[in-house]
Coordinates of C-alpha atoms and ligand atoms in Angstrom, one line a residue:
M160 CA 1.5 -25.6 -14.9
A161 CA -0.6 -25.9 -18.2
N162 CA -3.9 -23.5 -18.1
A163 CA -2.7 -21.6 -14.8
K164 CA -4.0 -18.0 -14.5
R165 CA -1.0 -15.5 -15.0
A166 CA -0.8 -12.4 -12.9
F167 CA 1.5 -9.5 -13.1
I168 CA 2.5 -7.2 -10.3
T169 CA 4.1 -4.0 -10.4
G170 CA 5.5 -3.2 -6.9
I171 CA 6.3 -6.6 -5.9
S172 CA 9.0 -5.7 -3.7
G173 CA 6.6 -3.9 -1.2
Q174 CA 4.4 -4.8 1.4
D175 CA 1.2 -5.1 -0.8
G176 CA 3.1 -6.7 -3.5
S177 CA 4.9 -9.4 -1.7
Y178 CA 1.6 -10.4 0.3
L179 CA -0.5 -10.7 -2.9
S180 CA 2.1 -12.8 -4.6
E181 CA 2.1 -15.2 -1.6
L182 CA -2.0 -15.1 -2.0
L183 CA -2.0 -16.0 -5.7
L184 CA 0.9 -18.4 -5.7
D185 CA -1.3 -20.3 -3.1
K186 CA -4.2 -20.0 -5.7
G187 CA -2.0 -21.7 -8.3
Y188 CA -1.0 -18.6 -10.4
E189 CA 2.0 -18.1 -12.0
V190 CA 3.1 -14.9 -10.7
A191 CA 5.5 -12.2 -12.3
G192 CA 6.8 -9.0 -10.5
F193 CA 8.0 -5.9 -12.1
V194 CA 11.1 -4.4 -10.0
R195 CA 13.3 -1.8 -10.2
R196 CA 17.1 -2.7 -10.9
N197 CA 19.2 -2.2 -8.0
A198 CA 23.2 -2.8 -6.9
A199 CA 22.5 -5.2 -4.5
L200 CA 19.8 -7.2 -6.3
D201 CA 17.6 -6.9 -3.7
F202 CA 13.9 -7.9 -4.0
G203 CA 12.7 -6.1 -0.4
N204 CA 9.7 -7.9 0.5
A205 CA 9.9 -10.4 -2.2
N206 CA 13.0 -11.8 -1.3
E207 CA 11.8 -15.0 0.0
I208 CA 9.4 -15.6 -3.0
K209 CA 11.8 -14.4 -5.4
D210 CA 12.5 -18.3 -7.1
E211 CA 8.7 -18.7 -7.3
V212 CA 8.0 -15.6 -9.1
K213 CA 9.6 -14.6 -12.6
I214 CA 11.3 -11.2 -11.9
Y215 CA 11.3 -8.4 -14.9
Y216 CA 13.4 -5.6 -14.6
G217 CA 11.6 -2.0 -15.1
D218 CA 10.2 1.1 -13.9
L219 CA 7.4 3.3 -14.2
H220 CA 9.3 5.7 -15.9
S221 CA 9.9 3.6 -18.9
P222 CA 6.6 2.4 -21.0
E223 CA 9.1 0.4 -23.1
S224 CA 9.9 -1.7 -20.0
I225 CA 6.2 -1.9 -19.0
A226 CA 5.3 -3.1 -22.7
L227 CA 8.3 -5.9 -22.8
A228 CA 7.2 -7.4 -19.7
L229 CA 3.6 -7.7 -21.0
L230 CA 4.7 -8.9 -24.2
D231 CA 6.6 -11.8 -22.8
F232 CA 4.5 -12.6 -19.7
K233 CA 1.0 -12.0 -21.3
P234 CA -0.6 -11.9 -17.8
D235 CA -4.4 -12.5 -17.2
E236 CA -4.4 -10.1 -14.6
I237 CA -2.2 -7.1 -13.7
Y238 CA -2.0 -5.5 -10.3
N239 CA -0.6 -2.1 -10.5
M240 CA 0.7 -1.4 -7.0
A241 CA 4.0 0.3 -7.9
S242 CA 4.1 3.8 -6.6
L243 CA 6.2 6.5 -4.3
S244 CA 3.7 5.7 -1.6
S245 CA 4.6 7.9 1.1
P246 CA 2.3 11.1 1.5
L247 CA 4.8 12.8 3.7
G248 CA 7.5 12.2 1.5
S249 CA 5.8 13.3 -1.6
F250 CA 5.9 17.1 -0.7
K251 CA 9.7 16.6 -1.0
D252 CA 9.3 14.9 -4.4
K253 CA 6.3 16.5 -6.2
V254 CA 7.5 16.0 -9.6
G255 CA 8.7 12.6 -9.4
T256 CA 5.6 10.9 -7.4
I257 CA 3.1 12.4 -10.4
I258 CA 5.2 10.8 -12.9
V259 CA 5.8 7.6 -11.1
T260 CA 2.4 6.9 -9.4
G261 CA 0.2 9.1 -11.5
I262 CA 1.7 9.1 -14.9
G263 CA 3.1 5.4 -14.4
A264 CA -0.2 3.9 -13.6
L265 CA -1.4 5.7 -17.2
H266 CA 1.5 3.8 -18.8
V267 CA 0.1 0.6 -17.3
F268 CA -3.3 0.8 -18.7
E269 CA -2.2 2.1 -21.9
R270 CA 0.5 -0.5 -22.9
A271 CA -2.0 -3.6 -21.1
K272 CA -4.5 -1.9 -23.8
Q273 CA -2.0 -2.7 -26.8
I274 CA -0.8 -5.6 -25.5
V275 CA -3.2 -7.7 -23.6
P276 CA -6.5 -5.8 -24.2
Q277 CA -8.4 -8.5 -22.2
A278 CA -6.4 -8.4 -19.4
R279 CA -8.2 -7.1 -16.1
I280 CA -6.1 -4.8 -14.1
Y281 CA -6.1 -3.9 -10.1
Q282 CA -5.3 -0.1 -9.7
A283 CA -4.1 0.6 -6.3
S284 CA -6.3 3.6 -5.4
T285 CA -6.1 5.0 -1.7
S286 CA -8.2 7.1 1.2
E287 CA -5.5 9.7 0.8
M288 CA -7.5 10.9 -2.4
F289 CA -10.3 11.9 0.1
G290 CA -8.0 14.3 1.8
A291 CA -9.6 16.3 4.9
P292 CA -13.3 15.0 4.1
K293 CA -16.7 16.2 5.3
Q294 CA -18.5 13.0 5.2
V295 CA -17.6 10.5 7.9
P296 CA -17.2 7.4 7.1
Q297 CA -16.0 7.6 3.7
N298 CA -17.1 5.3 0.9
E299 CA -17.2 5.1 -2.9
D300 CA -19.4 8.1 -3.6
T301 CA -17.2 10.6 -1.0
P302 CA -15.9 13.1 -3.1
F303 CA -11.8 13.6 -3.6
A304 CA -10.0 16.5 -2.1
P305 CA -6.3 15.5 -2.2
A306 CA -4.3 16.9 0.5
N307 CA -1.0 15.9 -0.7
P308 CA 1.0 15.2 -4.3
Y309 CA 0.9 11.7 -3.6
A310 CA -2.9 11.7 -3.1
A311 CA -3.4 14.3 -6.4
A312 CA -1.1 11.3 -8.4
K313 CA -3.6 8.9 -6.9
E314 CA -6.6 10.8 -8.0
F315 CA -5.1 11.5 -11.6
A316 CA -4.8 7.7 -12.1
H317 CA -7.8 6.7 -10.7
R318 CA -9.6 9.0 -12.6
M319 CA -7.7 7.4 -15.9
A320 CA -8.8 4.2 -14.8
V321 CA -12.0 5.2 -14.7
I322 CA -12.2 6.7 -18.0
A323 CA -10.6 3.8 -19.7
R324 CA -13.4 1.3 -18.0
H325 CA -16.2 3.4 -19.6
D326 CA -14.8 4.1 -23.0
K327 CA -17.4 3.2 -25.4
Q328 CA -14.8 1.6 -28.1
Q329 CA -12.2 -0.3 -26.5
P330 CA -13.4 -0.2 -22.4
Q331 CA -10.6 -1.8 -20.4
F332 CA -11.5 -4.1 -16.9
I333 CA -9.8 -1.8 -14.3
S334 CA -11.0 -1.9 -11.1
C335 CA -9.6 0.6 -8.5
G336 CA -9.2 -0.3 -4.7
I337 CA -9.8 2.5 -2.2
L338 CA -7.9 1.5 0.4
F339 CA -7.5 2.4 3.8
N340 CA -4.0 2.3 5.7
H341 CA -3.1 -1.4 6.0
E342 CA 0.0 -2.2 7.9
S343 CA 2.0 -5.0 8.6
P344 CA 5.6 -6.0 9.9
R345 CA 6.5 -5.8 5.7
R346 CA 5.7 -1.9 6.1
G347 CA 8.3 0.6 5.5
L348 CA 10.1 2.1 8.1
N349 CA 9.1 5.6 6.5
F350 CA 5.8 4.9 7.7
V351 CA 4.3 5.9 11.4
T352 CA 3.0 2.6 12.6
R353 CA 6.2 1.0 11.6
K354 CA 8.8 3.6 12.9
I355 CA 6.8 3.0 16.2
T356 CA 6.7 -0.8 16.5
A357 CA 10.5 -0.6 15.7
A358 CA 11.4 1.8 18.0
V359 CA 9.3 -0.2 20.6
A360 CA 11.4 -3.0 19.6
C361 CA 14.5 -1.2 19.8
I362 CA 13.7 0.4 23.3
K363 CA 12.4 -2.6 24.5
N364 CA 15.6 -4.8 23.6
G365 CA 18.1 -2.5 24.9
K366 CA 19.6 -1.8 21.9
R367 CA 22.3 0.3 20.8
E368 CA 23.5 -0.7 17.4
G369 CA 21.6 -1.6 14.2
I370 CA 18.7 1.1 15.0
P371 CA 16.8 1.8 11.8
L372 CA 17.1 5.3 10.1
N373 CA 13.8 7.4 9.9
E374 CA 12.4 9.2 6.6
I375 CA 15.1 12.0 7.1
G376 CA 17.7 9.8 8.0
E377 CA 17.9 10.1 11.7
L378 CA 18.1 7.4 14.3
I379 CA 14.6 6.2 15.0
V380 CA 15.3 6.5 18.6
Q381 CA 17.7 9.1 19.7
N382 CA 18.6 9.5 23.7
G383 CA 15.8 6.8 24.2
K384 CA 13.3 8.8 22.3
L385 CA 10.7 8.3 19.5
K386 CA 10.3 11.3 17.5
L387 CA 6.6 11.6 15.8
G388 CA 4.6 14.4 14.1
D389 CA 0.9 14.6 14.8
L390 CA -0.2 12.3 17.3
E391 CA -4.1 13.7 16.9
A392 CA -3.8 12.0 13.5
K393 CA -6.9 9.9 12.9
R394 CA -6.4 6.9 10.7
D395 CA -8.4 3.7 9.8
W396 CA -5.5 1.1 10.0
G397 CA -6.0 -2.6 8.8
Y398 CA -3.8 -5.4 8.1
A399 CA -2.5 -6.1 4.9
A400 CA -2.4 -9.5 4.3
D401 CA -6.3 -9.3 4.9
Y402 CA -6.3 -6.7 2.1
V403 CA -4.7 -8.3 -0.5
E404 CA -7.6 -10.9 -0.4
L405 CA -9.9 -8.3 -1.5
M406 CA -7.7 -7.1 -4.6
W407 CA -7.9 -10.4 -5.9
K408 CA -11.7 -10.7 -5.4
M409 CA -12.0 -7.6 -7.3
L410 CA -10.8 -8.9 -10.6
Q411 CA -12.9 -12.0 -9.8
A412 CA -16.1 -10.2 -10.3
D413 CA -18.4 -10.1 -13.0
Q414 CA -17.7 -5.9 -14.1
A415 CA -15.1 -4.0 -12.9
D416 CA -15.8 -1.4 -10.3
D417 CA -14.4 0.8 -7.2
F418 CA -14.6 -0.5 -3.8
V419 CA -13.3 1.0 -0.4
A420 CA -11.4 -1.2 1.8
A421 CA -11.4 -0.4 5.5
T422 CA -12.2 -1.5 9.1
G423 CA -14.6 1.2 10.0
E424 CA -12.7 1.8 13.2
T425 CA -10.3 4.8 13.7
H426 CA -7.4 5.3 16.0
T427 CA -5.4 8.3 16.5
V428 CA -1.2 8.0 16.1
G429 CA -1.0 8.5 19.6
E430 CA -3.6 5.8 20.5
F431 CA -1.2 3.3 18.0
A432 CA 1.9 4.6 20.0
K433 CA 0.2 3.9 23.2
E434 CA -0.8 0.3 22.2
A435 CA 2.7 -0.6 21.1
F436 CA 4.7 0.6 24.0
A437 CA 1.9 -1.6 26.3
V438 CA 2.4 -4.7 24.2
V439 CA 5.6 -4.6 26.1
G440 CA 4.5 -3.3 29.3
L441 CA 5.9 0.4 28.8
N442 CA 4.3 3.9 28.8
S443 CA 4.4 5.5 25.4
E444 CA 4.5 9.1 27.2
D445 CA 7.8 8.3 28.8
Y446 CA 9.3 7.6 25.1
V447 CA 7.5 9.8 22.5
E448 CA 8.5 13.3 21.5
V449 CA 6.2 15.4 19.0
D450 CA 8.7 17.1 16.2
Q451 CA 7.1 19.4 13.8
H452 CA 9.6 17.5 11.1
F453 CA 7.1 14.7 11.3
V454 CA 3.9 16.7 10.5
P455 CA 2.8 17.3 6.9
P456 CA 2.4 21.1 5.5
V457 CA -1.3 20.4 4.9
Q458 CA -3.4 17.6 6.8
T459 CA -5.2 15.0 5.7
G460 CA -7.8 13.2 7.6
P461 CA -9.9 12.3 10.0
L462 CA -10.4 9.2 7.5
C463 CA -12.4 6.4 8.2
G464 CA -13.6 3.9 5.7
D465 CA -17.2 2.4 4.8
A466 CA -16.5 -1.0 3.2
S467 CA -20.2 -2.4 3.4
K468 CA -20.1 -2.1 -0.6
A469 CA -16.8 -4.8 -0.3
K470 CA -19.1 -7.2 2.0
R471 CA -22.1 -7.0 0.1
V472 CA -20.6 -7.2 -3.7
L473 CA -17.5 -9.5 -2.6
D474 CA -18.2 -10.9 0.5
W475 CA -15.1 -9.7 2.1
E476 CA -14.3 -7.7 5.2
P477 CA -11.1 -7.3 7.1
K478 CA -10.4 -10.3 9.7
T479 CA -7.6 -8.5 11.8
K480 CA -8.6 -5.8 14.4
F481 CA -6.7 -3.0 15.6
K482 CA -4.9 -4.3 19.0
D483 CA -4.2 -7.5 17.0
L484 CA -2.5 -5.7 14.3
V485 CA -0.4 -3.7 16.5
K486 CA 0.7 -6.8 18.5
I487 CA 1.7 -8.8 15.2
M488 CA 3.9 -5.7 14.2
V489 CA 5.6 -5.3 17.7
H490 CA 6.1 -8.9 18.2
A491 CA 8.1 -9.4 14.5
D492 CA 10.0 -5.8 15.4
L493 CA 11.0 -7.6 18.6
A494 CA 12.7 -10.4 16.8
K495 CA 13.9 -8.5 13.9
F496 CA 15.4 -5.8 16.2
S497 CA 16.9 -7.8 18.8
Ligands
NAP698 P1 5.5 0.1 -1.1 O1 5.4 -0.9 0.0 O2 5.8 1.3 -0.8 O3 5.5 -0.4 -2.1 C1 5.8 0.3 -3.3 C2 6.6 -0.6 -4.4 O4 6.5 0.3 -5.8 C3 7.9 -1.2 -4.1 O5 8.1 -2.5 -4.6 C4 8.8 0.0 -4.8 O6 10.1 -0.6 -5.6 C5 7.7 0.1 -6.3 N1 8.2 1.6 -7.0 C6 8.3 2.4 -6.4 N2 8.9 3.0 -7.7 C7 8.8 2.6 -8.7 C8 9.0 2.8 -10.1 N3 9.5 3.7 -10.6 N4 9.0 1.8 -11.2 C9 8.7 0.7 -10.7 N5 8.4 0.6 -9.2 C10 8.3 1.2 -8.5 O7 3.7 0.4 -0.9 P2 2.8 -0.9 -0.4 O8 2.3 -0.3 1.0 O9 3.0 -2.0 -0.6 O10 1.6 -0.2 -1.1 C11 0.9 -0.7 -2.2 C12 0.3 0.4 -3.4 O11 -0.9 0.5 -2.8 C13 0.8 1.1 -3.7 O12 0.7 2.1 -4.8 C14 0.7 2.5 -2.5 O13 0.7 3.8 -2.8 C15 -1.0 2.0 -2.5 N6 -1.8 2.2 -1.1 C16 -1.2 1.6 -0.3 C17 -1.8 1.7 1.0 C18 -1.1 1.3 2.4 O14 -1.5 1.9 3.3 N7 -0.5 0.4 2.5 C19 -3.1 2.5 1.0 C20 -3.9 2.6 0.0 C21 -3.0 2.6 -1.3 P3 11.4 -0.3 -4.6 O15 11.3 -1.5 -3.8 O16 12.1 -0.3 -5.7 O17 11.5 0.9 -4.4

């Protein structure tokens, strides 16, 4: 399409990358995605749109692969969504997390500066950077105190983005979305919300084969039970499809800035499980077991976001309520694990 804007998305096969691609395609963008080459040529969540987007193989480990894609596609907007995104998993791969999630983001900023200096960049920052905050709710001015390697890597990338934004000689338009947890049927099964909704579906459907594995390689449901970590951990959960709209709005603004995206409502993991089992008429207490393997060595939270700046400046607010989010996820998994 002549004069269509061009968006380049790292991590297009992830939850957010796929929703964002769909949004941008709807808006008439030409979209390209950066994916790691894998033997199965599986584009994950982007499988359904793989014929509508241009795929570049690469890895955030490799600045050269980023450069080659940018040179060829010449995007107007870059959304850096790629990361090793599990806070719990990051304790087991600290170096890999820092290299991909932290240094990888810097490679994207640096290559963009050389090759497409006018491109606007979205950096996927995270509420995990707040650690165990004293201030509730958290906003753009709340101090960072990461409590896991993932959050430390994200804080590094966030700070490098702000430094590049304020560079007097060659400022870059890099906006950071400090997003609180956002979920969907496309969330990885190594995240607690999706693990719960998949388990609810397997239990309700009486599934015996094809039960998915959890993050330590065990069946999500064993002997009719679902193992979870800290049931009291409090998070602010929104719907991913709502949050990608804010990412796009951030890059249409007059100037680069940081924005929190959140619902302002906090629920415990136990409450999420209770709500999810209730969708199918079951009582979570009959099915959930606490297992220390799923409790992180250092706790984060309680996390509760104040997204009033996004509302005031960009006229954005989340549409989907907690109970509706849980229903969307449970119903999708009932169909998937039937
Ligand atoms: P996700 O589903 O885990 O997707 C991460 C993506 O990064 C996947 O496409 C993955 O590709 C890709 N990736 C991983 N390592 C890579 C590497 N070395 N080189 C290139 N690509 C690589 O994450 P998400 O939930 O969509 O989140 C999107 C971004 O927002 C992430 O940066 C995440 O940390 C951040 N974030 C998410 C949340 C949330 O609640 N979802 C909140 C705040 C911030 P493969 O498919 O090949 O693994």
